[in-house]
Tab-separated table of C-alpha atoms and ligand atoms in Angstrom:
chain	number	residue	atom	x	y	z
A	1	UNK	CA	0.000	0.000	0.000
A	2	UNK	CA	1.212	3.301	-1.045
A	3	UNK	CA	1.689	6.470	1.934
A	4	UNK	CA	-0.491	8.039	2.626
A	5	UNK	CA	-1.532	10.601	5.317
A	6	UNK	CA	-4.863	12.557	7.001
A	7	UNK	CA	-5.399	14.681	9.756
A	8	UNK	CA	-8.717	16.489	10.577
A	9	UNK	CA	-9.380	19.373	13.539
A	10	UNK	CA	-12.769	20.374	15.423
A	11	UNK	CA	-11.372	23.265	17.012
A	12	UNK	CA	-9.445	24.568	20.149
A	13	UNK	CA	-9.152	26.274	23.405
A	14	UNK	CA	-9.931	25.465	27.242
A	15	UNK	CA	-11.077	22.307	26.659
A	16	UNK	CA	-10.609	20.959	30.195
A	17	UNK	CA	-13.690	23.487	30.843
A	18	UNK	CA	-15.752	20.258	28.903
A	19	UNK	CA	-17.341	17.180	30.960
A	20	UNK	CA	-15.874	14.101	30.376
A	21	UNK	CA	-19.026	13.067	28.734
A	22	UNK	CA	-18.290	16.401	26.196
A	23	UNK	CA	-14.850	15.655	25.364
A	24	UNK	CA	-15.872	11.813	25.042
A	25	UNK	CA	-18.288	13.374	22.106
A	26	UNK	CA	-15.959	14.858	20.456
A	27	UNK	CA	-13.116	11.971	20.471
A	28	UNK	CA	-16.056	9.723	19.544
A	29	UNK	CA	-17.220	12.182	16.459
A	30	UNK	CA	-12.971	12.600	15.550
A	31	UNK	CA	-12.926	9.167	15.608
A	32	UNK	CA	-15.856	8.364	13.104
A	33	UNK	CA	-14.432	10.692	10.656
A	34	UNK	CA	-10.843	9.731	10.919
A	35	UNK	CA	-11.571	5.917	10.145
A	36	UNK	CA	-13.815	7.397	6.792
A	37	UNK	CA	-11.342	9.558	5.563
A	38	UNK	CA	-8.714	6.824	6.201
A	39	UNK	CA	-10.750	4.410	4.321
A	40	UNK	CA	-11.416	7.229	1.196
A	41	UNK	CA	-7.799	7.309	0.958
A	42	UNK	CA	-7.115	3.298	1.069
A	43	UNK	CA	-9.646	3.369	-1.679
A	44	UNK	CA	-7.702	5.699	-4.178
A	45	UNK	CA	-9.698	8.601	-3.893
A	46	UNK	CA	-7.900	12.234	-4.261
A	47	UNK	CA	-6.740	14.151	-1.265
A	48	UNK	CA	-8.976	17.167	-2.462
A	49	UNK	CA	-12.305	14.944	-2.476
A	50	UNK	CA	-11.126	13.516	1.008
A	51	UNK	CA	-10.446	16.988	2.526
A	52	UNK	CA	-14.083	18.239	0.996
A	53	UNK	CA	-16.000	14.927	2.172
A	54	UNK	CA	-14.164	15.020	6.314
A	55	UNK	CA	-15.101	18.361	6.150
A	56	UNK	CA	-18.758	17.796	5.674
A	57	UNK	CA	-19.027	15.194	8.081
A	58	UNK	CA	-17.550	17.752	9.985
A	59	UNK	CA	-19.997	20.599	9.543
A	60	UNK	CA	-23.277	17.998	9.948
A	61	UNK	CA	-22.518	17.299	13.236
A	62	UNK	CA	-23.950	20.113	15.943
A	63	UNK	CA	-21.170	20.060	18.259
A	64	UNK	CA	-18.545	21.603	16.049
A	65	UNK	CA	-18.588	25.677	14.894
A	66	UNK	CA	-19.022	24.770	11.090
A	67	UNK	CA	-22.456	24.360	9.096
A	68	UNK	CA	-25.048	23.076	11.494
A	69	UNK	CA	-24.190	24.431	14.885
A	70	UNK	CA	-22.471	27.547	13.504
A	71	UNK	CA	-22.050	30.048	16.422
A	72	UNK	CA	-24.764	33.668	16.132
A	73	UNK	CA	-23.064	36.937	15.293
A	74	UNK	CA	-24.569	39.774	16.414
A	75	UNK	CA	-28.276	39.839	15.041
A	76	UNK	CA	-28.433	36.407	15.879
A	77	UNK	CA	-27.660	35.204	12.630
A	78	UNK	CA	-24.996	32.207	10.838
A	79	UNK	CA	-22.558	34.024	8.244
A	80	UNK	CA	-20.213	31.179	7.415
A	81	UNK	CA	-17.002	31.178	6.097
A	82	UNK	CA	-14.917	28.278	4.438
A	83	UNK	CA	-12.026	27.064	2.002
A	84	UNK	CA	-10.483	24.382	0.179
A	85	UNK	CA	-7.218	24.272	-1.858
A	86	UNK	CA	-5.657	22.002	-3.901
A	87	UNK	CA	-1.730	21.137	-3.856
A	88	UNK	CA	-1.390	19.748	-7.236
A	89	UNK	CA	-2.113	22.327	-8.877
A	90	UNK	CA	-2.914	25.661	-6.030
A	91	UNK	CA	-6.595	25.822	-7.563
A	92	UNK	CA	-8.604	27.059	-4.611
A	93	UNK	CA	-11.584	28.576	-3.700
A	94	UNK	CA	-13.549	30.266	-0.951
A	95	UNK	CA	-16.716	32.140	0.612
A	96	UNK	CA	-17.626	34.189	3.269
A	97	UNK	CA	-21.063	35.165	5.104
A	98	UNK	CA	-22.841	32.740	3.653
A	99	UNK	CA	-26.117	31.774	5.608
A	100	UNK	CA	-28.066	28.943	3.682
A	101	UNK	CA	-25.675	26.547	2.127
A	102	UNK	CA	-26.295	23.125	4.326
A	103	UNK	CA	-22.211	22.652	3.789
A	104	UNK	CA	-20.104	25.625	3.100
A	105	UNK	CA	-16.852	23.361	2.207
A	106	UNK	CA	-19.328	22.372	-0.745
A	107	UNK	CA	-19.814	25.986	-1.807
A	108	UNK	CA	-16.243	27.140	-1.903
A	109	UNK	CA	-15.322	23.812	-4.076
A	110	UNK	CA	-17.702	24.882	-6.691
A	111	UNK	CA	-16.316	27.876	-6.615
A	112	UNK	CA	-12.889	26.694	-7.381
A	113	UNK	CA	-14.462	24.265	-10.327
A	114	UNK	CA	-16.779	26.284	-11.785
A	115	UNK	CA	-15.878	29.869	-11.895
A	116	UNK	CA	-13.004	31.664	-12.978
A	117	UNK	CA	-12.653	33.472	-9.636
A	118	UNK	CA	-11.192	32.065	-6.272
A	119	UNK	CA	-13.377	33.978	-3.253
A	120	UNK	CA	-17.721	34.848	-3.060
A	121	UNK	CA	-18.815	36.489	-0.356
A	122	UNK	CA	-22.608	37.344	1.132
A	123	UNK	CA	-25.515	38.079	-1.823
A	124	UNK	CA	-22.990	37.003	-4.403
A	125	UNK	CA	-22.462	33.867	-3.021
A	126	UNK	CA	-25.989	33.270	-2.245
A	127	UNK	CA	-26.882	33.418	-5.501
A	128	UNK	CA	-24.019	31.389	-6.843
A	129	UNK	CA	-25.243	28.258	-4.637
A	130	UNK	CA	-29.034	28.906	-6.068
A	131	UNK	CA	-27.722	28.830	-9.178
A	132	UNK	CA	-25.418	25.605	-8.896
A	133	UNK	CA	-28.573	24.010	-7.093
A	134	UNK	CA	-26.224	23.429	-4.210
A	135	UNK	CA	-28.458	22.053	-1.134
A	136	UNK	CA	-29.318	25.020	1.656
A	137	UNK	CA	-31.393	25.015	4.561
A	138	UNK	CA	-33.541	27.155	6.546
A	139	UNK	CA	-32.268	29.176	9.829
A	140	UNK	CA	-33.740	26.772	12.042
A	141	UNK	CA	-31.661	23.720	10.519
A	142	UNK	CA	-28.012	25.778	11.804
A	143	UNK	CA	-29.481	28.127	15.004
A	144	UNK	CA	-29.458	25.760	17.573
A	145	UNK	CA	-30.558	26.452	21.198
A	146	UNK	CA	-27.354	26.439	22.660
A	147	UNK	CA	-25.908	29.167	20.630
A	148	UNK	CA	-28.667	31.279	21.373
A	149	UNK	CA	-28.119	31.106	24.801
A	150	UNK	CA	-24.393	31.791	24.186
A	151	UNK	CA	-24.978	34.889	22.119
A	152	UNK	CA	-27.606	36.198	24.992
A	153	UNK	CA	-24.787	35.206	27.757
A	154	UNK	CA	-21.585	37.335	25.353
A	155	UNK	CA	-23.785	39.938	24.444
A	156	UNK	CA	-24.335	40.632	28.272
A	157	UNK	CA	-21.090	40.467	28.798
A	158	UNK	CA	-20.186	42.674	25.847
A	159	UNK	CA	-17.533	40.781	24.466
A	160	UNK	CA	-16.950	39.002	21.028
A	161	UNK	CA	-16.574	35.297	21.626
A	162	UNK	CA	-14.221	32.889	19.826
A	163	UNK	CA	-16.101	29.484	19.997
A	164	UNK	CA	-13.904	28.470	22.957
A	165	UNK	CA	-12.492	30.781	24.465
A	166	UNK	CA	-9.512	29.953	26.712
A	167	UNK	CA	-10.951	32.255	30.179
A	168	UNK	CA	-14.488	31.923	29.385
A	169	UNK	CA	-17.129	29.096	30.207
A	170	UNK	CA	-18.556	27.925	27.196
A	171	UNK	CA	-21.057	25.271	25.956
A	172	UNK	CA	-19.324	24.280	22.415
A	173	UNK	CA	-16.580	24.836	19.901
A	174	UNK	CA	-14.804	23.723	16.912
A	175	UNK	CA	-14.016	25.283	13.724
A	176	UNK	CA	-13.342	22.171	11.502
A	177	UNK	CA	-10.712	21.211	9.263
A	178	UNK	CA	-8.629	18.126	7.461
A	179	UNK	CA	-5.435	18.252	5.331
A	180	UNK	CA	-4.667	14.956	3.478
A	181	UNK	CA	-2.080	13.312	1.306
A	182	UNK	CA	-3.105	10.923	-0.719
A	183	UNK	CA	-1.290	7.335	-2.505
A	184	UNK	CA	-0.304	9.473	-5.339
A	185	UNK	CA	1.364	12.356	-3.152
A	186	UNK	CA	-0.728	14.739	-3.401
A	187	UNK	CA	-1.854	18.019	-0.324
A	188	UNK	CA	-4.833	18.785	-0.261
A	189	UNK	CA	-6.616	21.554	2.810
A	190	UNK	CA	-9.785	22.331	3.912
A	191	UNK	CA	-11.143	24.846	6.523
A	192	UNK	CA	-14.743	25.850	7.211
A	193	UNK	CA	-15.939	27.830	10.690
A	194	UNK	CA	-19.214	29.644	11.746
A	195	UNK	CA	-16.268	31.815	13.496
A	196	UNK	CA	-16.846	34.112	16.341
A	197	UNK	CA	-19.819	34.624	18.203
A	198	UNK	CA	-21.859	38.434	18.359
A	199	UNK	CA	-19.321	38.916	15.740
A	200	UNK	CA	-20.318	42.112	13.856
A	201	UNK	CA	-21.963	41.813	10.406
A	202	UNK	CA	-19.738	41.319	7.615
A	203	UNK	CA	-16.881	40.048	9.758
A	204	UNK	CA	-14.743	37.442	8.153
A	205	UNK	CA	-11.643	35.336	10.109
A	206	UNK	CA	-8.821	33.771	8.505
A	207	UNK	CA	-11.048	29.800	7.201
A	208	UNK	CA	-11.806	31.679	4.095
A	209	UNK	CA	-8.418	33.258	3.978
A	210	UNK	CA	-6.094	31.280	1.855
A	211	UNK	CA	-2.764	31.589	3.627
A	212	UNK	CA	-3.810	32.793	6.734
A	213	UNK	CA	-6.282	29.780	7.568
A	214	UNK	CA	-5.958	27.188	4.876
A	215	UNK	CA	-3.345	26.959	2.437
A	216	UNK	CA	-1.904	23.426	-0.430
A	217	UNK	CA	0.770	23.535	-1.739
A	218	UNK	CA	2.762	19.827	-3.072
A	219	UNK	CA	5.463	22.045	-2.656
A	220	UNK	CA	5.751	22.457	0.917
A	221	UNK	CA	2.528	21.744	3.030
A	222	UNK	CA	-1.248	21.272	3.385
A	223	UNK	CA	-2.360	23.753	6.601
A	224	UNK	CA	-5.406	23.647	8.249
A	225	UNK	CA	-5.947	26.314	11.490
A	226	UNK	CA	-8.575	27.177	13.935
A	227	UNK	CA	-8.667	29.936	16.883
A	228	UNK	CA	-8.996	33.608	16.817
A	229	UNK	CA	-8.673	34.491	12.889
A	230	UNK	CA	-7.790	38.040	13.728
A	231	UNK	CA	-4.331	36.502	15.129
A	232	UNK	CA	-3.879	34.137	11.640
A	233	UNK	CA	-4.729	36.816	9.571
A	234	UNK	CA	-1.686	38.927	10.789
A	235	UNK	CA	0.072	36.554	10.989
A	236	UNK	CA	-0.837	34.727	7.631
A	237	UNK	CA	0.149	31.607	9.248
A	238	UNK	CA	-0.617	28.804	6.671
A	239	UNK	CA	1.470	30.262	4.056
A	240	UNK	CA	3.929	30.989	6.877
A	241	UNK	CA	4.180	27.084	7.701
A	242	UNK	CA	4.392	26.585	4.316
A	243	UNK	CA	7.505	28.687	3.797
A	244	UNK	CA	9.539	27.040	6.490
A	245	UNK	CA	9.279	23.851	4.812
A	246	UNK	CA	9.860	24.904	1.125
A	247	UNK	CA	12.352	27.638	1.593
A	248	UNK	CA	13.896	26.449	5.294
A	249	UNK	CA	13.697	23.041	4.308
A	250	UNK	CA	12.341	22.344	7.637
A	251	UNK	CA	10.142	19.228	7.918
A	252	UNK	CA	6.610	18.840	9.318
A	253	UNK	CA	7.329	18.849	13.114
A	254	UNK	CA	10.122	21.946	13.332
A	255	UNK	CA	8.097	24.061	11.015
A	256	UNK	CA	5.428	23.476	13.053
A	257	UNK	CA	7.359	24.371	16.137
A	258	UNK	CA	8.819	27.478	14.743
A	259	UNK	CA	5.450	28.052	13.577
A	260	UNK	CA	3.743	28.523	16.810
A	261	UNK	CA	6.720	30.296	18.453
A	262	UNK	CA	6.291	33.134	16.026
A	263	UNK	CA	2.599	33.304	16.120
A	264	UNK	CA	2.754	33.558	20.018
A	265	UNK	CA	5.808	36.170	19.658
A	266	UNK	CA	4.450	38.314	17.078
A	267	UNK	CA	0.958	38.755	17.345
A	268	UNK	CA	0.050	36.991	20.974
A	269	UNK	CA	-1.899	34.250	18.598
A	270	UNK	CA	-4.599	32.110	20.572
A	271	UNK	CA	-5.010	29.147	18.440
A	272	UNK	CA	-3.902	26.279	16.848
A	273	UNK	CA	-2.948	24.268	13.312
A	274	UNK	CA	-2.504	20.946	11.804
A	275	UNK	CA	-0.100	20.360	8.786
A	276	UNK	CA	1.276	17.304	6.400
A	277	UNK	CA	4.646	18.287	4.730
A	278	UNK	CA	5.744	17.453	1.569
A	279	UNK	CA	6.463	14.213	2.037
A	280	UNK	CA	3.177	13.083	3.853
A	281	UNK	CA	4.740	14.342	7.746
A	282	UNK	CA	2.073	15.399	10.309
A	283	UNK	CA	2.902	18.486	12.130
A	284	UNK	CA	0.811	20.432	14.556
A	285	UNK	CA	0.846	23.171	16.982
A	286	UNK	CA	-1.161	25.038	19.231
A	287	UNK	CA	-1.057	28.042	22.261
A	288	UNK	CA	-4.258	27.017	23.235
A	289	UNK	CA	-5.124	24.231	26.531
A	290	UNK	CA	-6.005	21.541	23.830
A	291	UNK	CA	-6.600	21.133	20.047
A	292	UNK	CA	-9.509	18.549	18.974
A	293	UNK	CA	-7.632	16.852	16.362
A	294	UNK	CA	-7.095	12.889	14.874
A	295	UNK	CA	-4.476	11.663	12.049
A	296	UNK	CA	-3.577	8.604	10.636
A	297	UNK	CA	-1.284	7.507	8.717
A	298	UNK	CA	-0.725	4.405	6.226
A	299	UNK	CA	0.131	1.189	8.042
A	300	UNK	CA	-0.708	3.257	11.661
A	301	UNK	CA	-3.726	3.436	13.991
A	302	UNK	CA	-5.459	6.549	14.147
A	303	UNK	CA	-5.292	8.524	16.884
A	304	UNK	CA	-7.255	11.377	18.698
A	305	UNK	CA	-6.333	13.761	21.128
A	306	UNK	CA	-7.683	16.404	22.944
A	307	UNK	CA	-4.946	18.044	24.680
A	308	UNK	CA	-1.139	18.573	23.891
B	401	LIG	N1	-10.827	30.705	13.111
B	401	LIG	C1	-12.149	30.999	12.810
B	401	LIG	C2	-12.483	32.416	12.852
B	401	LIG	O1	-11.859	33.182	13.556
B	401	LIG	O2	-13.409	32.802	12.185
């Protein structure tokens, strides 16, 4: 069997704030997705449809920040960002503030396919899904009852809310994401978040940013991040890790230390990443209590962890 490798994210922060019985969920719902995407791969299928179909799986389940579940920004709406990139050939695409598309991920891949532009946001993007016929759902399918209640409890407290933040008692988190390289050694990333809640209107974070959140390249690395976008936006992290292994030569784990040095250094960053290299590595780093994350790799079992 040819190498291959796949790791997938549902977020970070303080996760020892969680019950046992809420970080079992989330190893249980890591685990699930880790043995699919593991099996896509054994299968021959392409590390772009594997990123795209984790991803999903990722976004249907409630207890992540991504498609159904998505966290409220300040009128109590979803505006959802996401991205996807190819390494092969650094075809990508993206949206931003989108509110009815049942799996962003979907919507930013058709975007990459079918148009000749890379990035949709808001009206535009609306229409592009009605057009493409790509399946949406009503409000009440993403606002669910406990992100009500945490937009009524931030808004009290006047602050903007990442998903799970580290000093702040929260009910759920998870932006979601999954880089893989597949048995012909190819990087593919994907990224998709509901991102901050009583964010304002019009806000975007760094999942729809390519090179700040997500970022493919067979050249150096597939990146996948999560946490406070503001921070991975300045920073432009993805394209960042990138660069250390393509023009440092440094392989998965050191530019993934280096990584999350600088993004602590520079900009105070709260959040965390998960990489593949090149050559199929895993790498990962975070400044946050835990990271939600599972990889496998060929001939390995998978494994899912919670904290560092
Ligand atoms: N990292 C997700 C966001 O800030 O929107």
């Amino acid at each position: 069997m040819k190498k291959y490798a796949l790791i997938i994210h549902g977020g970070c922060g303080a996760l020892s704030q969680f019950s046992e019985k809420e970080q079992k969920a989330f190893l249980k719902s890591l685990e699930k997705v880790i043995k699919r995407g593991e099996r896509f791969l054994q299968k021959g299928e392409k590390a772009l449809d594997v990123v795209e179909k984790c991803v999903k799986l990722l976004e249907d389940d409630p207890i992540f920040n991504a498609g159904k579940g998505s966290v409220l920004n300040e009128e109590g709406e979803v505006e959802m960002d996401a991205s996807i990139m190819c390494g092969k050939t650094m075809n990508t695409g993206a949206v931003a503030g989108v509110k009815s598309a049942k799996n962003p991920i979907t919507v930013a891949r058709r975007i990459m396919e079918k148009t000749s532009h890379v990035f949709l946001i808001g009206e535009g993007a609306e229409k592009f899904i009605r057009k493409e016929k790509i399946e949406r759902k009503p409000a009440s399918y993403f606002i669910l009852p406990h992100r009500v209640a945490q937009l009524k409890k931030v808004k009290k407290e006047g602050i903007v809310l990442l998903d799970h933040d580290d000093n702040k008692k929260n009910t759920k988190l998870g932006t979601v994401g999954a880089v893989a390289y597949d048995i012909y050694g190819d990087l593919a990333a994907a990224t998709s978040t509901g991102g901050m809640s009583n964010k304002m209107i019009g806000r975007i974070g760094d999942s729809a940013l390519i090179g700040c959140g997500n970022f493919a390249d067979n050249k150096s690395a597939g990146v996948s991040c999560t946490g406070r976008g503001e921070d991975f936006i300045k920073a432009a992290l993805s394209r960042r890790i990138a660069d250390l292994v393509e023009l440092k030569g440094y392989k998965a784990k050191k530019a993934s230390k280096k990584a999350t040095q600088y993004f602590k250094e520079r900009v105070n960053g709260y959040g965390g990443f998960i990489m593949i290299d090149r050559k199929g590595n895993i790498g990962e780093g975070l400044t946050t209590e835990g990271l939600i994350r599972a990889y496998v790799k060929q001939g390995k079992k998978p494994v899912c962890k919670l904290f560092k």
